[in-house]
Short mmCIF file of C-alpha atoms and ligand atoms in Angstrom, two decimals:
data_model
loop_
_atom_site.label_atom_id
_atom_site.label_comp_id
_atom_site.label_asym_id
_atom_site.label_seq_id
_atom_site.Cartn_x
_atom_site.Cartn_y
_atom_site.Cartn_z
CA MET A 1 12.00 10.05 -23.72
CA ASP A 2 10.14 7.15 -22.03
CA ARG A 3 6.93 8.31 -20.41
CA TYR A 4 5.28 7.09 -17.20
CA ALA A 5 2.40 8.34 -15.06
CA VAL A 6 0.40 7.81 -11.91
CA ILE A 7 -3.35 7.71 -12.52
CA GLY A 8 -6.00 8.21 -9.85
CA HIS A 9 -8.89 10.34 -8.61
CA PRO A 10 -8.00 12.61 -6.86
CA ILE A 11 -4.36 12.87 -7.91
CA ALA A 12 -3.19 16.46 -7.34
CA HIS A 13 -1.44 15.71 -4.05
CA SER A 14 0.28 12.50 -5.19
CA ARG A 15 3.93 12.30 -4.17
CA SER A 16 4.68 9.67 -6.83
CA PRO A 17 5.95 12.12 -9.51
CA ALA A 18 8.48 13.63 -7.08
CA ILE A 19 9.59 10.16 -5.93
CA HIS A 20 10.06 8.78 -9.46
CA ARG A 21 11.83 11.91 -10.67
CA GLN A 22 14.26 11.55 -7.79
CA PHE A 23 14.80 7.85 -8.61
CA ALA A 24 15.40 8.76 -12.28
CA ALA A 25 17.94 11.47 -11.38
CA GLN A 26 19.72 9.18 -8.93
CA THR A 27 20.03 6.29 -11.43
CA GLY A 28 20.64 8.41 -14.55
CA GLN A 29 17.48 7.19 -16.32
CA ARG A 30 16.03 9.46 -19.01
CA MET A 31 12.29 9.31 -18.33
CA GLN A 32 9.27 11.49 -17.72
CA TYR A 33 6.73 10.86 -14.97
CA GLU A 34 3.50 12.81 -14.55
CA ALA A 35 0.27 12.71 -12.51
CA ILE A 36 -2.96 12.24 -14.48
CA LEU A 37 -6.50 12.65 -13.16
CA ALA A 38 -8.87 10.04 -14.64
CA PRO A 39 -12.63 10.67 -14.45
CA LYS A 40 -14.23 8.19 -12.03
CA ASP A 41 -16.16 6.59 -14.89
CA GLY A 42 -13.42 7.05 -17.48
CA PHE A 43 -10.50 4.92 -16.28
CA ARG A 44 -10.49 2.53 -19.25
CA ALA A 45 -10.49 5.36 -21.82
CA CYS A 46 -7.76 7.20 -19.92
CA ILE A 47 -5.49 4.12 -20.01
CA ALA A 48 -6.23 3.44 -23.69
CA GLU A 49 -5.21 7.03 -24.49
CA ARG A 50 -1.92 6.71 -22.58
CA VAL A 51 -1.09 3.42 -24.34
CA LYS A 52 -1.78 5.09 -27.70
CA GLU A 53 0.54 7.94 -26.74
CA GLY A 54 3.31 5.42 -26.12
CA PHE A 55 3.54 5.46 -22.31
CA ARG A 56 5.79 2.63 -21.08
CA GLY A 57 4.22 2.14 -17.66
CA MET A 58 1.71 3.50 -15.16
CA ASN A 59 1.03 3.46 -11.46
CA ILE A 60 -2.61 3.14 -10.51
CA THR A 61 -3.99 4.50 -7.30
CA VAL A 62 -7.31 4.98 -5.46
CA PRO A 63 -10.03 4.23 -6.56
CA PHE A 64 -8.95 2.27 -9.64
CA LYS A 65 -6.79 -0.62 -8.39
CA GLU A 66 -9.42 -3.32 -8.83
CA GLU A 67 -10.53 -1.95 -12.21
CA ALA A 68 -6.87 -1.90 -13.25
CA PHE A 69 -6.55 -5.59 -12.45
CA ALA A 70 -9.63 -6.38 -14.54
CA LEU A 71 -8.39 -4.31 -17.48
CA ALA A 72 -4.97 -5.94 -17.90
CA GLN A 73 -4.33 -8.84 -20.27
CA GLU A 74 -1.60 -10.37 -18.05
CA HIS A 75 -1.04 -10.44 -14.31
CA THR A 76 1.87 -11.21 -12.01
CA PRO A 77 1.15 -13.89 -9.37
CA ARG A 78 1.09 -11.26 -6.60
CA ALA A 79 -1.44 -9.14 -8.50
CA THR A 80 -3.57 -12.24 -9.03
CA LEU A 81 -3.52 -12.99 -5.30
CA ALA A 82 -4.57 -9.42 -4.53
CA GLN A 83 -7.09 -9.18 -7.42
CA ALA A 84 -5.94 -5.54 -7.53
CA ALA A 85 -3.11 -3.77 -9.36
CA ASN A 86 -1.09 -0.63 -8.69
CA THR A 87 1.38 -0.93 -11.58
CA PHE A 88 1.07 -1.48 -15.33
CA VAL A 89 3.91 -2.38 -17.64
CA VAL A 90 3.02 -1.60 -21.27
CA GLN A 91 4.52 -4.51 -23.20
CA ALA A 92 6.01 -4.42 -26.70
CA ASP A 93 2.68 -5.46 -28.29
CA ARG A 94 0.94 -2.71 -26.24
CA SER A 95 -0.79 -5.22 -23.97
CA LEU A 96 -0.83 -4.49 -20.23
CA LEU A 97 0.95 -6.53 -17.57
CA ALA A 98 -0.56 -5.76 -14.13
CA ASP A 99 1.49 -6.03 -10.96
CA ASN A 100 0.83 -5.15 -7.33
CA THR A 101 3.86 -3.76 -5.48
CA ASP A 102 1.96 -2.46 -2.41
CA GLY A 103 2.52 -5.52 -0.23
CA ALA A 104 6.19 -5.79 -1.15
CA GLY A 105 6.54 -2.08 -0.33
CA LEU A 106 4.91 -2.50 3.09
CA VAL A 107 6.94 -5.60 3.98
CA ARG A 108 10.21 -4.01 2.84
CA ASP A 109 9.49 -0.87 4.86
CA LEU A 110 8.66 -2.88 7.97
CA SER A 111 11.53 -5.33 7.75
CA SER A 112 14.37 -3.40 6.08
CA ASN A 113 13.73 0.22 7.11
CA LEU A 114 12.12 -0.26 10.51
CA GLY A 115 13.75 -3.56 11.54
CA VAL A 116 10.41 -5.16 12.46
CA THR A 117 10.14 -8.96 12.63
CA LEU A 118 6.89 -10.37 11.21
CA HIS A 119 7.66 -14.07 11.70
CA ALA A 120 5.79 -15.59 14.69
CA ARG A 121 4.23 -12.22 15.61
CA LYS A 122 0.56 -11.48 16.23
CA ILE A 123 -0.59 -8.88 13.72
CA LEU A 124 -3.82 -6.85 13.64
CA ILE A 125 -4.84 -5.07 10.46
CA LEU A 126 -7.59 -2.45 10.62
CA GLY A 127 -9.77 -2.16 7.51
CA ALA A 128 -10.94 -4.50 4.76
CA GLY A 129 -10.79 -2.37 1.60
CA GLY A 130 -8.52 -2.35 -1.42
CA ALA A 131 -5.53 -1.31 0.68
CA VAL A 132 -5.76 -4.53 2.72
CA ARG A 133 -6.33 -6.78 -0.29
CA GLY A 134 -2.87 -5.88 -1.66
CA VAL A 135 -0.90 -6.59 1.51
CA LEU A 136 -2.43 -9.75 3.03
CA ALA A 137 -0.51 -12.33 0.98
CA PRO A 138 2.94 -10.69 1.40
CA LEU A 139 2.36 -10.36 5.17
CA LEU A 140 1.21 -13.99 5.47
CA ALA A 141 4.27 -15.10 3.46
CA HIS A 142 6.36 -14.08 6.49
CA ASN A 143 4.57 -16.63 8.65
CA PRO A 144 3.16 -14.48 11.43
CA ALA A 145 1.75 -16.39 14.43
CA HIS A 146 -1.60 -14.90 13.50
CA LEU A 147 -3.08 -12.18 11.29
CA HIS A 148 -6.41 -10.72 12.35
CA ILE A 149 -8.52 -8.44 10.11
CA ALA A 150 -10.87 -6.07 11.98
CA ASN A 151 -13.31 -3.87 10.11
CA ARG A 152 -16.30 -1.62 10.80
CA THR A 153 -18.35 -3.66 8.31
CA LEU A 154 -17.87 -7.26 9.41
CA SER A 155 -19.01 -8.79 6.11
CA ARG A 156 -16.10 -7.17 4.22
CA ALA A 157 -13.58 -8.59 6.69
CA GLU A 158 -15.22 -12.01 6.43
CA HIS A 159 -15.09 -11.82 2.65
CA LEU A 160 -11.32 -11.23 2.74
CA LEU A 161 -10.98 -14.05 5.26
CA SER A 162 -12.71 -16.47 2.89
CA GLN A 163 -10.43 -15.42 0.02
CA PHE A 164 -7.09 -15.51 1.87
CA ALA A 165 -7.58 -18.12 4.65
CA HIS A 166 -5.66 -20.76 2.66
CA LEU A 167 -2.48 -18.65 2.84
CA GLY A 168 -1.98 -18.65 6.61
CA ARG A 169 -3.44 -18.25 10.10
CA LEU A 170 -6.07 -15.61 9.45
CA SER A 171 -9.20 -14.48 11.32
CA ALA A 172 -11.71 -11.62 11.11
CA SER A 173 -14.05 -9.62 13.34
CA GLY A 174 -15.60 -6.24 13.99
CA TYR A 175 -13.87 -3.77 16.33
CA ASP A 176 -16.01 -4.64 19.39
CA ASP A 177 -14.79 -8.24 19.35
CA LEU A 178 -11.17 -7.13 19.84
CA VAL A 179 -11.66 -6.69 23.60
CA GLY A 180 -9.27 -8.99 25.46
CA HIS A 181 -7.03 -9.69 22.44
CA HIS A 182 -3.39 -8.57 22.18
CA PHE A 183 -1.09 -7.94 19.23
CA ASP A 184 2.60 -7.23 18.56
CA LEU A 185 1.94 -5.12 15.48
CA ILE A 186 -1.14 -3.02 14.63
CA ILE A 187 -1.44 -1.74 11.06
CA ASN A 188 -4.01 0.87 10.05
CA ALA A 189 -5.36 0.37 6.53
CA THR A 190 -8.67 2.21 6.97
CA SER A 191 -9.23 5.52 5.25
CA ALA A 192 -10.89 6.89 8.42
CA GLY A 193 -7.95 9.25 9.01
CA LEU A 194 -8.69 11.08 5.75
CA ASP A 195 -11.83 12.40 7.50
CA GLY A 196 -9.88 13.02 10.70
CA GLU A 197 -11.42 9.92 12.28
CA GLN A 198 -10.10 6.82 14.00
CA PRO A 199 -12.00 3.55 14.60
CA ALA A 200 -12.97 3.17 18.27
CA LEU A 201 -10.58 0.52 19.59
CA PRO A 202 -10.33 -0.99 23.06
CA ASP A 203 -7.26 -0.08 25.13
CA GLY A 204 -4.71 -2.77 25.92
CA LEU A 205 -4.59 -4.16 22.35
CA LEU A 206 -0.84 -3.67 21.97
CA ASN A 207 1.55 -6.10 23.64
CA PRO A 208 4.52 -4.56 25.51
CA GLY A 209 7.34 -4.03 22.98
CA GLY A 210 4.86 -3.85 20.08
CA GLY A 211 4.58 -1.21 17.36
CA CYS A 212 1.99 0.61 15.24
CA TYR A 213 2.12 1.36 11.52
CA ASP A 214 -0.20 3.66 9.56
CA MET A 215 -0.37 2.87 5.83
CA PHE A 216 -1.37 6.52 5.34
CA TYR A 217 0.89 9.51 5.86
CA SER A 218 0.53 13.21 6.48
CA GLN A 219 2.67 16.16 7.53
CA THR A 220 1.23 15.92 11.03
CA LEU A 221 0.39 12.96 13.24
CA THR A 222 -2.46 10.93 11.68
CA PRO A 223 -5.48 10.14 13.93
CA PHE A 224 -4.30 6.50 14.10
CA LEU A 225 -0.76 7.46 15.15
CA HIS A 226 -2.25 9.83 17.70
CA TRP A 227 -4.14 6.83 19.15
CA ALA A 228 -0.99 4.70 18.83
CA GLN A 229 1.08 7.15 20.85
CA GLN A 230 -1.25 6.60 23.79
CA GLN A 231 -0.78 2.79 23.70
CA ASN A 232 2.84 2.99 24.87
CA PRO A 233 4.31 1.52 21.66
CA ARG A 234 8.01 0.67 21.28
CA TRP A 235 7.82 2.31 17.87
CA TYR A 236 5.35 3.83 15.40
CA ALA A 237 5.65 5.01 11.79
CA ASP A 238 3.52 6.45 9.01
CA GLY A 239 3.15 5.00 5.51
CA LEU A 240 5.53 7.25 3.60
CA GLY A 241 8.07 4.43 3.66
CA MET A 242 5.56 2.04 2.09
CA LEU A 243 4.81 4.59 -0.64
CA VAL A 244 8.50 5.04 -1.42
CA GLU A 245 9.20 1.29 -1.37
CA GLN A 246 6.25 0.36 -3.61
CA ALA A 247 7.47 3.05 -6.01
CA ALA A 248 10.97 1.56 -5.97
CA GLU A 249 9.50 -1.87 -6.82
CA ALA A 250 7.61 -0.37 -9.77
CA PHE A 251 10.72 1.52 -10.91
CA TYR A 252 12.71 -1.74 -10.82
CA LEU A 253 10.04 -3.46 -12.89
CA TRP A 254 10.16 -0.72 -15.54
CA ARG A 255 13.87 0.11 -15.62
CA GLY A 256 15.63 -2.98 -14.21
CA ILE A 257 17.48 -0.84 -11.63
CA ARG A 258 16.71 -0.71 -7.91
CA PRO A 259 16.97 2.87 -6.63
CA ASP A 260 18.26 3.79 -3.17
CA THR A 261 15.21 4.77 -1.11
CA THR A 262 17.00 6.11 1.96
CA PRO A 263 17.29 9.77 0.79
CA LEU A 264 13.49 9.86 0.47
CA LEU A 265 12.68 8.46 3.88
CA HIS A 266 13.88 11.27 6.13
CA GLN A 267 10.54 13.15 5.84
CA ARG A 268 8.50 10.36 7.34
CA LEU A 269 6.89 10.54 10.75
CA ARG A 270 8.20 7.91 13.09
CA SER A 271 8.98 7.54 16.73
CA PRO A 272 12.61 8.20 17.73
P1 ATR B 1 -9.09 1.53 0.29
O1 ATR B 1 -8.91 1.10 -1.13
O2 ATR B 1 -8.28 2.73 0.65
O3 ATR B 1 -8.90 0.41 1.27
P2 ATR B 1 -11.96 1.29 0.58
O4 ATR B 1 -12.01 0.03 -0.20
O5 ATR B 1 -13.01 2.33 0.39
O6 ATR B 1 -10.60 2.06 0.36
O7 ATR B 1 -11.88 0.91 2.14
C1 ATR B 1 -11.84 1.87 3.14
C2 ATR B 1 -11.64 1.18 4.48
O8 ATR B 1 -11.62 2.16 5.53
C3 ATR B 1 -12.75 0.22 4.84
O9 ATR B 1 -12.21 -0.82 5.64
C4 ATR B 1 -13.69 1.11 5.65
O10 ATR B 1 -14.53 0.41 6.53
P3 ATR B 1 -15.95 -0.17 5.97
O11 ATR B 1 -15.60 -1.38 5.16
O12 ATR B 1 -16.72 -0.48 7.20
O13 ATR B 1 -16.55 0.95 5.15
C5 ATR B 1 -12.67 1.90 6.45
N1 ATR B 1 -13.19 3.17 6.97
C6 ATR B 1 -13.41 4.31 6.29
N2 ATR B 1 -13.86 5.29 7.10
C7 ATR B 1 -13.95 4.74 8.35
C8 ATR B 1 -14.33 5.22 9.64
N3 ATR B 1 -14.75 6.49 9.81
N4 ATR B 1 -14.26 4.38 10.69
C9 ATR B 1 -13.85 3.10 10.53
N5 ATR B 1 -13.47 2.58 9.33
C10 ATR B 1 -13.51 3.39 8.27
#
């Protein structure tokens, strides 16, 4: 049976095995998918071992996405833009093709599942880490009026700005400089919520009719969505949809079949 895995650190709570098993059952694909913990300094050896064992593909998650990009022999254009990878295809000669399906997953969730228009909208993205790197190009491809990156550490936001500015109308700042600015869509890509925290943001950032999206998800309202609720949004949603959609993209890459994601989306937190 063809074997696949998600590799990260930590990995125990990953929902990817359950998602891919459901895709496999739904599409009648005979495949195995497991979660593997790689030591923080042992990613390369962990991948080499899986390739030797005959794995056909892998998903890569925090904190290895940039290392994964560097390790692969070939890269899709979208992985090259992101300089980070979340999916490996093990090719016939056992070389690795790296892809990045995170941005496609986010954009598909926003546009297809949530009915959000990105074109001509003012978008604010919070954070400047690996999670942002993967989604900037796909968001800019939809021609927003403006995409602003705000981060606690200004230099990281400015670094992303210098790398992606040629792809669209992009700007960067710290959180304090957001006072007086307004956006139609606010996306949280910081990991602050994992520590129960939320960047201190000025009120009045969200335009009437706007919405808020958290790239993270949890059983209960995330700190960002808690903040979002108080901004009178037209809608808000957590990132379970992005997770499911990036998984569907990876599944399509491996198996050539696009699974139906709707049965997996009912557990997500979103406004009515
Ligand atoms: P990831 O790959 O998940 O993006 P990362 O590269 O470590 O992880 O980036 C984490 C992001 O969350 C960064 O933007 C970080 O801000 P800094 O660049 O200033 O470190 C942000 N972040 C984490 N904890 C935060 C907090 N308590 N408040 C605000 N931002 C936070």
